[in-house]
Amino acid sequence: MSDMHLGVNRSSLFLPLLFIVSTLVLWFGFQTYQLMKKRDNLKKLQTNQEAMFTNARKMRAQLDSIAAGTARLAQQGNANATQIVDALKAKGISINPNATPGK
């Protein structure tokens, strides 16, 4: 009689354990899918930001080149360039007239 009682317990535990294991497998699969989707989205964002960063670097190089040219003109005695350089100095912006473009 005790053997029959143990058989009933084993079969009654099989279904709940199967349910728990299958639920865990589905949950981990879902989490893996979500993480992969987020990873792909982050890669797309990084690609977009790299393009913007490259454009910002180009713009910065152009601005530095214009500022250095203006500073050289001010050193040569151009009154308008001197006013611009003085206004920038008043705002705390210093210009290096010997700056190399892109650095």
PDB file of C-alpha atoms in Angstrom:
ATOM      1  CA  MET A   1       0.000   0.000   0.000  1.00  0.00           C
ATOM      2  CA  SER A   2       2.874   2.374   0.686  1.00  0.00           C
ATOM      3  CA  ASP A   3       4.260   1.669  -2.827  1.00  0.00           C
ATOM      4  CA  MET A   4       0.990   2.723  -4.390  1.00  0.00           C
ATOM      5  CA  HIS A   5       0.908   5.844  -2.281  1.00  0.00           C
ATOM      6  CA  LEU A   6       4.431   6.827  -3.439  1.00  0.00           C
ATOM      7  CA  GLY A   7       3.462   6.320  -7.090  1.00  0.00           C
ATOM      8  CA  VAL A   8       0.601   8.760  -6.742  1.00  0.00           C
ATOM      9  CA  ASN A   9       2.912  11.382  -5.216  1.00  0.00           C
ATOM     10  CA  ARG A  10       5.461  10.992  -7.996  1.00  0.00           C
ATOM     11  CA  SER A  11       2.921  11.435 -10.742  1.00  0.00           C
ATOM     12  CA  SER A  12       1.302  14.339  -8.953  1.00  0.00           C
ATOM     13  CA  LEU A  13       4.705  16.095  -8.718  1.00  0.00           C
ATOM     14  CA  PHE A  14       5.562  15.553 -12.385  1.00  0.00           C
ATOM     15  CA  LEU A  15       2.991  17.980 -13.796  1.00  0.00           C
ATOM     16  CA  PRO A  16       3.793  20.901 -11.459  1.00  0.00           C
ATOM     17  CA  LEU A  17       7.542  20.439 -12.044  1.00  0.00           C
ATOM     18  CA  LEU A  18       6.981  20.258 -15.804  1.00  0.00           C
ATOM     19  CA  PHE A  19       4.924  23.422 -15.602  1.00  0.00           C
ATOM     20  CA  ILE A  20       7.599  25.231 -13.565  1.00  0.00           C
ATOM     21  CA  VAL A  21      10.434  24.149 -15.851  1.00  0.00           C
ATOM     22  CA  SER A  22       8.534  25.076 -19.026  1.00  0.00           C
ATOM     23  CA  THR A  23       7.603  28.438 -17.496  1.00  0.00           C
ATOM     24  CA  LEU A  24      11.240  29.125 -16.648  1.00  0.00           C
ATOM     25  CA  VAL A  25      12.357  28.166 -20.159  1.00  0.00           C
ATOM     26  CA  LEU A  26       9.745  30.473 -21.689  1.00  0.00           C
ATOM     27  CA  TRP A  27      10.677  33.296 -19.313  1.00  0.00           C
ATOM     28  CA  PHE A  28      14.404  33.002 -20.103  1.00  0.00           C
ATOM     29  CA  GLY A  29      13.625  32.865 -23.815  1.00  0.00           C
ATOM     30  CA  PHE A  30      11.498  35.988 -23.546  1.00  0.00           C
ATOM     31  CA  GLN A  31      14.203  37.815 -21.570  1.00  0.00           C
ATOM     32  CA  THR A  32      16.836  36.785 -24.115  1.00  0.00           C
ATOM     33  CA  TYR A  33      14.680  38.101 -26.952  1.00  0.00           C
ATOM     34  CA  GLN A  34      14.120  41.416 -25.138  1.00  0.00           C
ATOM     35  CA  LEU A  35      17.831  41.823 -24.415  1.00  0.00           C
ATOM     36  CA  MET A  36      18.751  41.097 -28.028  1.00  0.00           C
ATOM     37  CA  LYS A  37      16.198  43.665 -29.211  1.00  0.00           C
ATOM     38  CA  LYS A  38      17.607  46.281 -26.823  1.00  0.00           C
ATOM     39  CA  ARG A  39      21.124  45.464 -27.967  1.00  0.00           C
ATOM     40  CA  ASP A  40      20.154  46.011 -31.606  1.00  0.00           C
ATOM     41  CA  ASN A  41      18.494  49.324 -30.710  1.00  0.00           C
ATOM     42  CA  LEU A  42      21.619  50.450 -28.852  1.00  0.00           C
ATOM     43  CA  LYS A  43      23.782  49.551 -31.857  1.00  0.00           C
ATOM     44  CA  LYS A  44      21.527  51.644 -34.113  1.00  0.00           C
ATOM     45  CA  LEU A  45      21.709  54.561 -31.682  1.00  0.00           C
ATOM     46  CA  GLN A  46      25.495  54.285 -31.538  1.00  0.00           C
ATOM     47  CA  THR A  47      25.700  54.329 -35.331  1.00  0.00           C
ATOM     48  CA  ASN A  48      23.498  57.433 -35.487  1.00  0.00           C
ATOM     49  CA  GLN A  49      25.521  59.154 -32.792  1.00  0.00           C
ATOM     50  CA  GLU A  50      28.793  58.394 -34.562  1.00  0.00           C
ATOM     51  CA  ALA A  51      27.517  60.224 -37.640  1.00  0.00           C
ATOM     52  CA  MET A  52      26.449  63.201 -35.525  1.00  0.00           C
ATOM     53  CA  PHE A  53      29.771  63.169 -33.665  1.00  0.00           C
ATOM     54  CA  THR A  54      31.690  63.189 -36.945  1.00  0.00           C
ATOM     55  CA  ASN A  55      29.637  66.140 -38.165  1.00  0.00           C
ATOM     56  CA  ALA A  56      30.202  67.955 -34.868  1.00  0.00           C
ATOM     57  CA  ARG A  57      33.954  67.415 -35.166  1.00  0.00           C
ATOM     58  CA  LYS A  58      33.933  68.820 -38.696  1.00  0.00           C
ATOM     59  CA  MET A  59      31.935  71.831 -37.549  1.00  0.00           C
ATOM     60  CA  ARG A  60      34.291  72.363 -34.607  1.00  0.00           C
ATOM     61  CA  ALA A  61      37.286  72.270 -36.952  1.00  0.00           C
ATOM     62  CA  GLN A  62      35.631  74.842 -39.202  1.00  0.00           C
ATOM     63  CA  LEU A  63      34.829  77.079 -36.243  1.00  0.00           C
ATOM     64  CA  ASP A  64      38.385  76.805 -34.928  1.00  0.00           C
ATOM     65  CA  SER A  65      39.722  77.676 -38.366  1.00  0.00           C
ATOM     66  CA  ILE A  66      37.485  80.749 -38.625  1.00  0.00           C
ATOM     67  CA  ALA A  67      38.407  81.829 -35.096  1.00  0.00           C
ATOM     68  CA  ALA A  68      42.132  81.401 -35.778  1.00  0.00           C
ATOM     69  CA  GLY A  69      41.795  83.402 -38.982  1.00  0.00           C
ATOM     70  CA  THR A  70      39.970  86.148 -37.118  1.00  0.00           C
ATOM     71  CA  ALA A  71      42.680  86.184 -34.433  1.00  0.00           C
ATOM     72  CA  ARG A  72      45.404  86.460 -37.100  1.00  0.00           C
ATOM     73  CA  LEU A  73      43.529  89.356 -38.699  1.00  0.00           C
ATOM     74  CA  ALA A  74      43.296  91.044 -35.281  1.00  0.00           C
ATOM     75  CA  GLN A  75      47.071  90.621 -34.801  1.00  0.00           C
ATOM     76  CA  GLN A  76      47.611  92.253 -38.192  1.00  0.00           C
ATOM     77  CA  GLY A  77      45.592  95.255 -37.062  1.00  0.00           C
ATOM     78  CA  ASN A  78      42.121  94.713 -38.546  1.00  0.00           C
ATOM     79  CA  ALA A  79      39.753  96.807 -36.384  1.00  0.00           C
ATOM     80  CA  ASN A  80      36.683  94.592 -36.883  1.00  0.00           C
ATOM     81  CA  ALA A  81      38.605  91.415 -36.085  1.00  0.00           C
ATOM     82  CA  THR A  82      40.039  93.090 -32.993  1.00  0.00           C
ATOM     83  CA  GLN A  83      36.519  93.951 -31.799  1.00  0.00           C
ATOM     84  CA  ILE A  84      35.404  90.342 -32.303  1.00  0.00           C
ATOM     85  CA  VAL A  85      38.434  88.927 -30.448  1.00  0.00           C
ATOM     86  CA  ASP A  86      37.955  91.433 -27.593  1.00  0.00           C
ATOM     87  CA  ALA A  87      34.236  90.552 -27.323  1.00  0.00           C
ATOM     88  CA  LEU A  88      35.086  86.861 -27.187  1.00  0.00           C
ATOM     89  CA  LYS A  89      37.768  87.487 -24.533  1.00  0.00           C
ATOM     90  CA  ALA A  90      35.179  89.389 -22.466  1.00  0.00           C
ATOM     91  CA  LYS A  91      32.996  86.273 -22.547  1.00  0.00           C
ATOM     92  CA  GLY A  92      35.907  84.080 -21.476  1.00  0.00           C
ATOM     93  CA  ILE A  93      36.631  82.562 -24.876  1.00  0.00           C
ATOM     94  CA  SER A  94      40.262  82.507 -25.894  1.00  0.00           C
ATOM     95  CA  ILE A  95      41.423  81.917 -29.443  1.00  0.00           C
ATOM     96  CA  ASN A  96      44.671  80.280 -30.442  1.00  0.00           C
ATOM     97  CA  PRO A  97      45.705  81.852 -33.768  1.00  0.00           C
ATOM     98  CA  ASN A  98      48.256  79.075 -34.339  1.00  0.00           C
ATOM     99  CA  ALA A  99      45.730  76.249 -33.890  1.00  0.00           C
ATOM    100  CA  THR A 100      45.922  73.453 -36.420  1.00  0.00           C
ATOM    101  CA  PRO A 101      42.576  72.523 -37.985  1.00  0.00           C
ATOM    102  CA  GLY A 102      40.869  69.383 -36.689  1.00  0.00           C
ATOM    103  CA  LYS A 103      42.741  69.160 -33.384  1.00  0.00           C
TER     104      LYS A 103
END
